[in-house]
Short mmCIF file of C-alpha atoms in Angstrom, two decimals:
data_model
loop_
_atom_site.label_atom_id
_atom_site.label_comp_id
_atom_site.label_asym_id
_atom_site.label_seq_id
_atom_site.Cartn_x
_atom_site.Cartn_y
_atom_site.Cartn_z
CA ASN A 20 9.01 22.63 9.55
CA ALA A 21 9.29 20.11 6.86
CA GLY A 22 9.02 17.12 8.71
CA VAL A 23 9.00 13.65 6.48
CA THR A 24 8.16 14.50 3.13
CA GLN A 25 7.43 11.78 0.34
CA THR A 26 7.33 12.08 -3.56
CA PRO A 27 5.57 11.64 -5.25
CA LYS A 28 1.76 12.29 -4.11
CA PHE A 29 0.61 10.36 -6.75
CA ARG A 30 1.56 8.03 -9.55
CA VAL A 31 -0.33 5.63 -11.85
CA LEU A 32 2.03 2.91 -13.23
CA LYS A 33 1.46 0.08 -15.80
CA THR A 34 1.99 -3.45 -15.15
CA GLY A 35 5.72 -4.52 -15.31
CA GLN A 36 7.17 -0.86 -15.22
CA SER A 37 9.21 0.09 -12.21
CA MET A 38 9.32 3.16 -9.72
CA THR A 39 11.06 4.57 -6.72
CA LEU A 40 9.79 6.46 -4.10
CA LEU A 41 11.81 8.93 -2.17
CA CYS A 42 11.21 9.91 1.59
CA ALA A 43 13.11 12.53 3.14
CA GLN A 44 13.16 13.45 6.95
CA ASP A 45 14.82 16.53 8.29
CA MET A 46 14.54 15.41 11.99
CA ASN A 47 17.92 13.57 12.36
CA HIS A 48 15.90 10.13 12.97
CA GLU A 49 17.64 7.14 12.97
CA TYR A 50 14.53 5.04 12.15
CA MET A 51 12.65 5.06 9.22
CA TYR A 52 9.86 2.97 7.78
CA TRP A 53 7.81 1.96 4.72
CA TYR A 54 4.13 0.86 5.23
CA ARG A 55 1.33 -0.09 2.65
CA GLN A 56 -2.33 0.98 3.69
CA ASP A 57 -4.88 -1.24 2.18
CA PRO A 58 -8.74 -1.20 3.12
CA GLY A 59 -9.14 -3.43 6.33
CA MET A 60 -5.77 -4.42 6.90
CA GLY A 61 -4.16 -1.11 8.39
CA LEU A 62 -0.83 -0.07 7.82
CA ARG A 63 1.50 -3.24 7.09
CA LEU A 64 5.41 -2.77 7.25
CA ILE A 65 7.38 -3.35 4.18
CA HIS A 66 10.89 -2.52 4.94
CA TYR A 67 12.40 -0.48 7.64
CA SER A 68 15.87 0.93 8.71
CA VAL A 69 17.77 1.48 12.04
CA GLY A 70 20.31 3.64 10.69
CA GLU A 71 22.43 4.83 7.44
CA GLY A 72 23.23 2.13 5.70
CA THR A 73 21.32 -0.54 7.28
CA THR A 74 17.59 -2.25 6.12
CA ALA A 75 15.29 -5.11 7.34
CA LYS A 76 12.39 -7.00 5.78
CA GLY A 77 9.09 -6.09 7.53
CA GLU A 78 5.84 -8.16 7.53
CA VAL A 79 5.29 -7.71 3.45
CA PRO A 80 8.74 -6.93 1.78
CA ASP A 81 8.03 -9.12 -1.50
CA GLY A 82 8.49 -7.33 -4.74
CA TYR A 83 10.04 -3.97 -2.80
CA ASN A 84 13.40 -2.96 -2.47
CA VAL A 85 14.88 -0.16 -0.11
CA SER A 86 18.07 1.98 0.13
CA ARG A 87 19.21 4.25 2.65
CA LEU A 88 22.23 5.55 1.67
CA LYS A 89 21.88 8.82 3.58
CA LYS A 90 20.44 9.05 6.93
CA GLN A 91 17.75 12.00 6.17
CA ASN A 92 16.45 9.58 2.76
CA PHE A 93 14.86 6.41 2.39
CA LEU A 94 14.19 4.75 -0.88
CA LEU A 95 11.59 2.36 -1.69
CA GLY A 96 11.56 0.63 -4.99
CA LEU A 97 9.52 -1.42 -7.13
CA GLU A 98 11.31 -3.21 -9.57
CA SER A 99 8.23 -4.87 -11.68
CA ALA A 100 4.81 -3.06 -10.40
CA ALA A 101 1.96 -5.37 -10.07
CA PRO A 102 -1.84 -4.57 -9.49
CA SER A 103 -1.74 -5.96 -6.19
CA GLN A 104 1.01 -3.17 -5.23
CA THR A 105 -1.93 -0.63 -5.84
CA SER A 106 -1.88 1.01 -2.34
CA VAL A 107 -1.09 3.88 -0.29
CA TYR A 108 2.33 3.98 0.86
CA PHE A 109 3.43 5.95 3.76
CA CYS A 110 6.87 6.68 5.06
CA ALA A 111 7.87 7.26 8.80
CA SER A 112 10.62 8.32 10.79
CA SER A 113 11.46 8.08 14.58
CA TYR A 114 14.08 8.34 17.10
CA PRO A 115 14.32 4.62 19.04
CA PHE A 116 11.05 4.09 20.87
CA TRP A 117 12.72 3.87 24.32
CA VAL A 118 13.56 7.66 23.99
CA SER A 119 11.20 9.04 26.27
CA GLY A 120 8.36 11.19 24.62
CA THR A 121 9.30 10.04 21.23
CA GLU A 122 6.72 8.93 18.44
CA ALA A 123 6.80 7.85 14.89
CA PHE A 124 6.09 10.83 12.42
CA PHE A 125 4.34 10.20 9.09
CA GLY A 126 4.57 11.63 5.51
CA GLN A 127 1.64 12.48 3.40
CA GLY A 128 1.20 9.45 1.72
CA THR A 129 1.51 8.29 -2.10
CA ARG A 130 -1.13 6.76 -3.56
CA LEU A 131 -0.16 4.20 -6.49
CA THR A 132 -2.05 2.69 -8.87
CA VAL A 133 -0.92 -0.08 -11.03
CA VAL A 134 -2.96 -0.83 -14.40
CA ALA B 8 6.03 -11.26 16.56
CA GLN B 9 3.53 -8.37 17.92
CA THR B 10 -0.15 -8.59 17.00
CA VAL B 11 -2.38 -5.68 17.53
CA THR B 12 -6.30 -6.14 17.12
CA GLN B 13 -9.04 -3.74 16.83
CA SER B 14 -12.25 -5.48 16.36
CA GLN B 15 -14.55 -2.62 15.51
CA PRO B 16 -14.23 -1.69 12.15
CA GLU B 17 -16.83 1.17 12.48
CA MET B 18 -18.22 2.96 15.40
CA SER B 19 -20.40 6.21 15.71
CA VAL B 20 -20.95 8.49 18.07
CA GLN B 21 -23.02 11.36 18.58
CA GLU B 22 -21.49 15.23 19.00
CA ALA B 23 -20.71 15.62 22.81
CA GLU B 24 -20.99 12.13 23.77
CA THR B 25 -18.38 9.64 25.05
CA VAL B 26 -17.05 7.07 22.92
CA THR B 27 -14.48 4.01 23.73
CA LEU B 28 -12.37 2.22 20.86
CA SER B 29 -10.96 -0.86 22.06
CA CYS B 30 -7.60 -2.45 20.95
CA THR B 31 -5.99 -5.48 22.38
CA TYR B 32 -2.34 -6.31 21.42
CA ASP B 33 0.24 -9.66 22.14
CA THR B 34 3.65 -9.11 23.21
CA SER B 35 5.70 -11.49 25.07
CA GLU B 36 8.09 -8.78 26.48
CA ASN B 37 7.85 -6.39 29.73
CA ASN B 38 9.40 -3.39 27.98
CA TYR B 39 6.83 -2.09 25.42
CA TYR B 40 4.90 0.96 23.97
CA LEU B 41 1.57 2.00 22.85
CA PHE B 42 -0.25 4.25 20.76
CA TRP B 43 -3.37 5.81 19.13
CA TYR B 44 -2.84 7.44 15.70
CA LYS B 45 -5.78 9.34 14.09
CA GLN B 46 -6.00 9.44 10.27
CA PRO B 47 -8.70 11.98 9.15
CA PRO B 48 -9.85 12.40 5.48
CA SER B 49 -6.70 14.32 4.65
CA ARG B 50 -4.76 11.14 5.04
CA GLN B 51 -2.33 12.71 7.45
CA MET B 52 -1.23 10.27 10.90
CA ILE B 53 -1.63 12.20 13.41
CA LEU B 54 -0.40 10.57 17.10
CA VAL B 55 -3.45 10.91 19.70
CA ILE B 56 -1.78 9.22 22.72
CA ARG B 57 0.95 7.43 23.85
CA GLN B 58 1.37 5.03 26.87
CA GLU B 59 4.47 3.22 28.48
CA ALA B 60 3.90 -0.32 29.49
CA TYR B 61 6.35 0.53 32.48
CA LYS B 62 3.94 3.29 33.50
CA GLN B 63 1.06 2.30 35.82
CA GLN B 64 -0.83 5.53 35.25
CA ASN B 65 -3.28 5.80 32.22
CA ALA B 66 -2.06 8.67 29.51
CA THR B 67 -4.54 11.57 29.48
CA GLU B 68 -4.40 14.28 26.55
CA ASN B 69 -7.31 16.75 26.82
CA ARG B 70 -10.32 14.61 25.79
CA PHE B 71 -8.40 11.84 24.94
CA SER B 72 -7.43 9.27 27.64
CA VAL B 73 -6.68 5.56 27.56
CA ASN B 74 -7.67 2.31 29.80
CA PHE B 75 -4.35 0.71 30.09
CA GLN B 76 -4.82 -3.09 31.33
CA LYS B 77 -1.61 -4.52 31.12
CA ALA B 78 -2.33 -8.14 32.61
CA ALA B 79 -5.27 -8.51 29.61
CA LYS B 80 -3.10 -6.35 26.93
CA SER B 81 -5.95 -4.19 26.43
CA PHE B 82 -5.77 -0.49 25.36
CA SER B 83 -8.69 1.27 24.71
CA LEU B 84 -8.68 5.09 24.03
CA LYS B 85 -12.04 7.11 25.15
CA ILE B 86 -12.80 10.15 23.58
CA SER B 87 -14.74 12.65 25.85
CA ASP B 88 -17.06 15.34 24.47
CA SER B 89 -17.02 13.86 20.76
CA GLN B 90 -16.45 16.77 18.03
CA LEU B 91 -17.08 16.61 14.29
CA GLY B 92 -13.59 16.86 13.90
CA ASP B 93 -12.71 13.86 15.82
CA THR B 94 -14.16 11.99 12.70
CA ALA B 95 -11.56 9.76 11.05
CA MET B 96 -9.75 6.35 11.32
CA TYR B 97 -8.17 5.48 14.50
CA PHE B 98 -5.06 3.03 14.58
CA CYS B 99 -3.74 1.30 17.84
CA ALA B 100 -0.08 0.42 17.44
CA SER B 101 2.64 -1.13 19.51
CA VAL B 102 6.19 -1.58 19.57
CA SER B 103 8.52 -3.49 21.90
CA GLY B 104 11.18 -2.62 23.59
CA SER B 105 13.75 -5.08 21.74
CA ALA B 106 11.92 -4.88 18.54
CA ARG B 107 11.92 -1.89 15.98
CA GLN B 108 8.96 -2.45 14.40
CA LEU B 109 5.98 -0.19 14.98
CA THR B 110 2.69 -2.92 14.44
CA PHE B 111 -0.10 -1.59 13.90
CA GLY B 112 -3.93 -2.90 13.82
CA SER B 113 -6.58 -2.75 11.13
CA GLY B 114 -8.06 0.52 12.31
CA THR B 115 -11.52 2.04 13.66
CA GLN B 116 -13.69 4.30 11.42
CA LEU B 117 -15.16 6.68 13.72
CA THR B 118 -18.12 9.03 12.85
CA VAL B 119 -19.25 11.61 14.88
CA LEU B 120 -23.10 12.53 13.94
CA PRO B 121 -24.14 16.11 14.60
#
């Protein structure tokens, strides 16, 4: 039971470098999300997708880009990393929330440090 | 836009005692859903309990129950017979029927003391 898998689990970047975080889910969920978690601020939504080929901005989208070319994958890109992007990143997926009994399933998180 | 507020950054409780975590939310919609998630030191996000706004009955899951006050927009979590394994960060979250965004509060760090 893989669920939601994020790669990598840890990464250290230098300021200005780029990277892509990969999220894969095997539950056939339509919705996928990228959050960042910072101390005292909970989880803040970066971008989300409600279906293959569609993406939308969340609360804190600046400095990030996303793509959802396949239903099971949701990629988060940092084009030019900044120290302010040091955080723990979580991917999540779900069915539409009006489906009875649904919930969002989360990956194990990626700890990213930008130096 | 939805907002979720957790006003207790940290709480502690003695093992076997009962503790209540507070959450308030703001939404202009009638159809929405509320959640409590638990994040232990392992960092994994685990669903504790879910409440649908159109259901008047408060949700319960074993030792976990909610007090859902729709008019007051309050959604508190009660943990009975607290166990050491309940030590975790607890997040309240909401999503409305028309929005697709799951919005989280800032979290409450709960420590269960032996």
